[in-house]
PDB file of C-alpha atoms and ligand atoms in Angstrom:
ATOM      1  CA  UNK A  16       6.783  -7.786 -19.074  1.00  0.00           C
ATOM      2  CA  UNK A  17       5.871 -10.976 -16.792  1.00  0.00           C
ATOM      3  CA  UNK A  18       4.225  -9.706 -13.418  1.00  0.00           C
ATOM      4  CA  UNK A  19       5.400 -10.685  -9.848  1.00  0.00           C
ATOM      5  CA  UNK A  20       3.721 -12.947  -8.066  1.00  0.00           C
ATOM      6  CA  UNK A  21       1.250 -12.872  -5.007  1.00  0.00           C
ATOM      7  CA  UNK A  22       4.598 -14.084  -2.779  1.00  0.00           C
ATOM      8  CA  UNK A  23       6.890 -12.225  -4.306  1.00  0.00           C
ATOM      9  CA  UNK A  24       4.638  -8.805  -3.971  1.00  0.00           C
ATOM     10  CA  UNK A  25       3.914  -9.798  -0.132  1.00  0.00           C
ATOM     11  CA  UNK A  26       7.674 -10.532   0.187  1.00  0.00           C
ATOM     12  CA  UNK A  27       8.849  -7.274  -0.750  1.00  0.00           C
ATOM     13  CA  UNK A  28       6.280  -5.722   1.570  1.00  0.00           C
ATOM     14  CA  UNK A  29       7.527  -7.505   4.420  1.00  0.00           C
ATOM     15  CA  UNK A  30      11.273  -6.709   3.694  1.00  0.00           C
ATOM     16  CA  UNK A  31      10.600  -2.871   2.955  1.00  0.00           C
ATOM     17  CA  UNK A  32       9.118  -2.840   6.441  1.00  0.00           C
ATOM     18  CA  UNK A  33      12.342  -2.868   8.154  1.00  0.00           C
ATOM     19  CA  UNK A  34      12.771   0.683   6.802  1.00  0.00           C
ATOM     20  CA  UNK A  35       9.723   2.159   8.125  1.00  0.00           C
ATOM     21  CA  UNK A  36      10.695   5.318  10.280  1.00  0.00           C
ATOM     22  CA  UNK A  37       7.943   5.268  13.324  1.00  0.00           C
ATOM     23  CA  UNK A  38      10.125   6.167  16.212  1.00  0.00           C
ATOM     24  CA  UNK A  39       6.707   7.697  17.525  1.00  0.00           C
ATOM     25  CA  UNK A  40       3.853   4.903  17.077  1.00  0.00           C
ATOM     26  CA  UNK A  41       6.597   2.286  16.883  1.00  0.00           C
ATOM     27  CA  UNK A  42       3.953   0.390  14.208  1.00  0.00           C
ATOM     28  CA  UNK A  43       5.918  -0.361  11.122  1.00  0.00           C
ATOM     29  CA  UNK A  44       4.149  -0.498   8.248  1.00  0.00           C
ATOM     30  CA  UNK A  45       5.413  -2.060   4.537  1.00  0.00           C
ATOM     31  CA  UNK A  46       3.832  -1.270   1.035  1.00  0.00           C
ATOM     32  CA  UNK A  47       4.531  -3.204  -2.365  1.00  0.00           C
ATOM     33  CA  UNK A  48       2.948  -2.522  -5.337  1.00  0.00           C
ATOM     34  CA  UNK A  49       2.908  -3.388  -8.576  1.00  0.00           C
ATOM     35  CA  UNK A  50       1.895  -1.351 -12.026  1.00  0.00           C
ATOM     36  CA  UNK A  51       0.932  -2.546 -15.120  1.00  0.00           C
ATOM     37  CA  UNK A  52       4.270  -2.648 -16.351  1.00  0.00           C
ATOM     38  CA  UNK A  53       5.261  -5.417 -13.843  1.00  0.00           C
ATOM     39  CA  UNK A  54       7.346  -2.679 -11.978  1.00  0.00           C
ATOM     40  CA  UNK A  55       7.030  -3.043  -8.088  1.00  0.00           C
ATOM     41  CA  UNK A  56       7.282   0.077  -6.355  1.00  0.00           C
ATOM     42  CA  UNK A  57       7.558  -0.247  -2.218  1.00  0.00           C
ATOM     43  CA  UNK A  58       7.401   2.173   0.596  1.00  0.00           C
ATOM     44  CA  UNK A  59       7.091   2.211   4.247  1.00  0.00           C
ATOM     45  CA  UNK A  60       5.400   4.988   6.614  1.00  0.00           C
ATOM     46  CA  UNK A  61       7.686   8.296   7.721  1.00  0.00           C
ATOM     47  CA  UNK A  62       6.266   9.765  10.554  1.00  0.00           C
ATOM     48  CA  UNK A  63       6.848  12.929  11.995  1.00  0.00           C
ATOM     49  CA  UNK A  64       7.569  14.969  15.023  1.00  0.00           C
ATOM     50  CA  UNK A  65       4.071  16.993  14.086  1.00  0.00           C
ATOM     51  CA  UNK A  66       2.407  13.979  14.119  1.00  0.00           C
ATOM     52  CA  UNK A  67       0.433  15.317  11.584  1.00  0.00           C
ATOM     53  CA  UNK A  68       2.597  15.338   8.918  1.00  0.00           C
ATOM     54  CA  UNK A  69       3.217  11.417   8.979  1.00  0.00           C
ATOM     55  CA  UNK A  70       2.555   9.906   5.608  1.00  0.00           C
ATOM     56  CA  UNK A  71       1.317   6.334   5.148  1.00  0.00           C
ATOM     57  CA  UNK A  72       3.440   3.221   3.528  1.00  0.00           C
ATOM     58  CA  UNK A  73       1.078   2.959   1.110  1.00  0.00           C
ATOM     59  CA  UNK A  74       0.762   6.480   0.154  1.00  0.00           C
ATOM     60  CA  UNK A  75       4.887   6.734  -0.399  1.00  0.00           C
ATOM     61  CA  UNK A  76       4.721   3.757  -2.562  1.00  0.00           C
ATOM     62  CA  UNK A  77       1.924   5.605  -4.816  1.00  0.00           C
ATOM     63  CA  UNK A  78       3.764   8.636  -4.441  1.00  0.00           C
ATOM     64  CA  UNK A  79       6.491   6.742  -5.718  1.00  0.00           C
ATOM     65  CA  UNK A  80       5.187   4.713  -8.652  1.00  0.00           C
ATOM     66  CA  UNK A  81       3.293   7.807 -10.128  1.00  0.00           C
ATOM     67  CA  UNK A  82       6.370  10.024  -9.870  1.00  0.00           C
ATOM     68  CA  UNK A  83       8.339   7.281 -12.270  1.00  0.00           C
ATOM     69  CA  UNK A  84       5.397   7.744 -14.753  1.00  0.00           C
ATOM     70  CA  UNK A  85       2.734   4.931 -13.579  1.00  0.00           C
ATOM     71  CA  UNK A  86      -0.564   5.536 -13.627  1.00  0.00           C
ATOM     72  CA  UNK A  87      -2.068   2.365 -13.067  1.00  0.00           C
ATOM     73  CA  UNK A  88      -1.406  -0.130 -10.135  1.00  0.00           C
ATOM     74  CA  UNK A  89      -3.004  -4.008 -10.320  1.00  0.00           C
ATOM     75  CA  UNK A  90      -2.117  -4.701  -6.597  1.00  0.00           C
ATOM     76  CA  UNK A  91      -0.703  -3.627  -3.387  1.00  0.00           C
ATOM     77  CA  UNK A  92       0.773  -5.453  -0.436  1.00  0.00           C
ATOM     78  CA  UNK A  93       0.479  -3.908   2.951  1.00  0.00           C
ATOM     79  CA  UNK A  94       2.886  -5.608   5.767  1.00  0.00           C
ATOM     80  CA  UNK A  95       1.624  -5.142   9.417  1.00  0.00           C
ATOM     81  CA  UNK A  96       2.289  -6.461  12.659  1.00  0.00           C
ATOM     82  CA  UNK A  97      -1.467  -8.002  12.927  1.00  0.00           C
ATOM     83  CA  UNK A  98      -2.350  -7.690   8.959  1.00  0.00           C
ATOM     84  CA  UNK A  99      -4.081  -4.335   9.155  1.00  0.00           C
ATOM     85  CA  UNK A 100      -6.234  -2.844   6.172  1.00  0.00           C
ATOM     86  CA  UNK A 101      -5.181   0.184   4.527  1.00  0.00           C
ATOM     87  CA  UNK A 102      -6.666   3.510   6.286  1.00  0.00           C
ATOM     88  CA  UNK A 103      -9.327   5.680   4.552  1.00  0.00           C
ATOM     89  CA  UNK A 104      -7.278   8.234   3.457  1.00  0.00           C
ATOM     90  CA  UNK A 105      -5.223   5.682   1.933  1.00  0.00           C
ATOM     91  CA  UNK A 106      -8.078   3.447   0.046  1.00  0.00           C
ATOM     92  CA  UNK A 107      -9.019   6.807  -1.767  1.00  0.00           C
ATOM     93  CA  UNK A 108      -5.299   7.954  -2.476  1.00  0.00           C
ATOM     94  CA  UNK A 109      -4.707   4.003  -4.094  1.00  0.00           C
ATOM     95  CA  UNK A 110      -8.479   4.229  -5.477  1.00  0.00           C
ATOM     96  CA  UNK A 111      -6.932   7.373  -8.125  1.00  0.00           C
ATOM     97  CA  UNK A 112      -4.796   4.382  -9.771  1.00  0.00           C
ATOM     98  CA  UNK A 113      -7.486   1.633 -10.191  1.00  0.00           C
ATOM     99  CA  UNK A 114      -9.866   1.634  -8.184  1.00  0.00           C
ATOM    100  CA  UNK A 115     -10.296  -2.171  -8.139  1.00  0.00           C
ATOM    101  CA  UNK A 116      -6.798  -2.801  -7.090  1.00  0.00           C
ATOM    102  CA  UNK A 117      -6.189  -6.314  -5.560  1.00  0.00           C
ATOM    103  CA  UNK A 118      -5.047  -5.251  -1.715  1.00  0.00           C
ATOM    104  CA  UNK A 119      -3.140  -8.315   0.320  1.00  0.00           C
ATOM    105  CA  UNK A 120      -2.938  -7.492   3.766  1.00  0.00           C
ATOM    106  CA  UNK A 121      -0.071  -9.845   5.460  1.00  0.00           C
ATOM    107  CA  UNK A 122       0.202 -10.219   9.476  1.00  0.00           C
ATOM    108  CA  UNK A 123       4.348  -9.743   9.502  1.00  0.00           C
ATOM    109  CA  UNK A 124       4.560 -12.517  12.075  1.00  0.00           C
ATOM    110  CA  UNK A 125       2.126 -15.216  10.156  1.00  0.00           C
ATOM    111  CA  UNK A 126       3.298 -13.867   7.041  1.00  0.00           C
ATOM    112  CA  UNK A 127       1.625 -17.021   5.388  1.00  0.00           C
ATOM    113  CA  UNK A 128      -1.439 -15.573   6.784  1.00  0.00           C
ATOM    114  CA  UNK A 129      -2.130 -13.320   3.792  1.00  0.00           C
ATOM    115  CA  UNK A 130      -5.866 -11.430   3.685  1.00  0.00           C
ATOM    116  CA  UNK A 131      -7.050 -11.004   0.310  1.00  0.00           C
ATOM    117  CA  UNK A 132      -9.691  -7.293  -1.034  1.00  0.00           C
ATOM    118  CA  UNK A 133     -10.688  -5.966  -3.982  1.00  0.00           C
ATOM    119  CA  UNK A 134      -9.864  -1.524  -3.538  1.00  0.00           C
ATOM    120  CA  UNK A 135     -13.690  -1.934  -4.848  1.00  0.00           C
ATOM    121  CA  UNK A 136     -14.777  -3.566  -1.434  1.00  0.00           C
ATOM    122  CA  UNK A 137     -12.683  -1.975   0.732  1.00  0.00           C
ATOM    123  CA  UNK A 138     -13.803   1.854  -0.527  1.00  0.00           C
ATOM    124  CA  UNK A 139     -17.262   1.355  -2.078  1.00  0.00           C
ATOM    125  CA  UNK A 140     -18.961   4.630  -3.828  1.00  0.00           C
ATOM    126  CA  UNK A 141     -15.384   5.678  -4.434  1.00  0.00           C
ATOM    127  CA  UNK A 142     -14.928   9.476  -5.040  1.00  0.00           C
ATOM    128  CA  UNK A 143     -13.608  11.027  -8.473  1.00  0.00           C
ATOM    129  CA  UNK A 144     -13.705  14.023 -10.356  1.00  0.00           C
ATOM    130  CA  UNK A 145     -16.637  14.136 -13.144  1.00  0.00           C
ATOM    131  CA  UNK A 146     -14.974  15.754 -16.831  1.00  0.00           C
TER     132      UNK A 146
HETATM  133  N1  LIG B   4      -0.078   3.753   8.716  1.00  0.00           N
HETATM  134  C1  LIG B   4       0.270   3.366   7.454  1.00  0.00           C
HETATM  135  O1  LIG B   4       1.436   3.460   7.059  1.00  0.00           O
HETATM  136  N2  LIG B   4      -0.702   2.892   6.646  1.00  0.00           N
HETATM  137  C2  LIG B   4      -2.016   2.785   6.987  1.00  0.00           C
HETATM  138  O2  LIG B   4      -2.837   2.411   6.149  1.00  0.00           O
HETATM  139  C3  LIG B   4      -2.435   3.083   8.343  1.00  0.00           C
HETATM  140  C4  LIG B   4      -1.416   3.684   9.233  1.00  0.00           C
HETATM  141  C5  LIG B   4       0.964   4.278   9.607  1.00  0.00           C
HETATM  142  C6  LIG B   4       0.855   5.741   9.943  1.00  0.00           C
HETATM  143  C7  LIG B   4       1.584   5.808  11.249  1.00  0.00           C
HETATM  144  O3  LIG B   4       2.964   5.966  11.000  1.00  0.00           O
HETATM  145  C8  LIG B   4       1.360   4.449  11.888  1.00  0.00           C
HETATM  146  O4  LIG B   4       0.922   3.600  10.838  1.00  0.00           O
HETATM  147  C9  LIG B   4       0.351   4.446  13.010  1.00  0.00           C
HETATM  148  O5  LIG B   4      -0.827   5.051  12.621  1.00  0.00           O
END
C-alpha cells in the first residue's frame, strides 16, 4: 500500500487539531501517524476535570492505531501552536512501536515551518522489557 506523504501526514495533524478537547489548558494539540500499512491514524489531547487524567494527542493516536491491530508506526505528526516536541511520557509510549519513528513537529500558524526528529534522538537509551 503507497504511504502518505510528509504534507499529507502534517496536514491531517493540523486538521485533527480542531477536535482537541482542552477547555482547561486551552493548548490544542494534533497527532497523525502513520503504520506500516500506510494507514494514518490521528488523535488530539482530551483533558480532564482531574487534570490528571488528561491524555496526550499523541498517546490517543497510538492508542488508536494499536487497538486496529498496528504494531508498528514509521512517523508521527504533532500539530502545536509554536511546534512543540512530544512530552516524555509520550516519546516512551511512541518508542513501544519503533523506536526510531520519524517525529515532524509543525508550528499550526507557520505550518510550512515543519521540525524534523528521529524517536531515536528525541528519547535516547530508550526503555524496554528484556525476554
Ligand atoms: N499535550 C499533548 O497532547 N501532547 C504532548 O506531547 C504534550 C502535552 C497536551 C496535554 C494537555 O492537554 C495540554 O497539551 C497541555 O499540557
Amino acid at each position: 500500500m503507497s504511504q502518505p506523504s510528509k504534507d499529507e501526514l502534517v496536514q491531517a495533524a493540523l486538521e485533527v487539531r480542531s477536535n482537541a478537547y482542552a477547555p482547561y489548558s486551552k493548548f490544542l494539540v494534533g497527532a497523525a501517524l502513520v503504520t506500516e500499512y500506510g494507514t494514518v491514524f490521528t488523535g488530539t489531547n482530551v483533558e480532564n476535570a482531574s487534570y490528571g487524567l488528561t491524555i496526550c494527542a499523541e498517546r490517543v493516536a497510538a492508542c488508536t492505531a494499536a487497538a486496529a491491530g498496528h504494531r508498528k508506526i514509521l512517523a508521527v505528526a504533532v500539530a502545536t501552536s509554536g511546534g512543540a516536541s512530544p512530552c516524555g511520557a509520550c516519546r516512551q509510549f511512541l518508542a513501544e512501536f519503533n523506536g526510531s519513528m520519524d517525529i515532524y513537529m509543525v508550528d499550526a500558524d507557520r505550518p510550512q515551518q515543519v521540525k524534523e526528529m528521529s524517536l531515536a534522538d528525541l528519547l535516547p537509551e530508550q526503555f524496554e522489557l528484556e525476554d
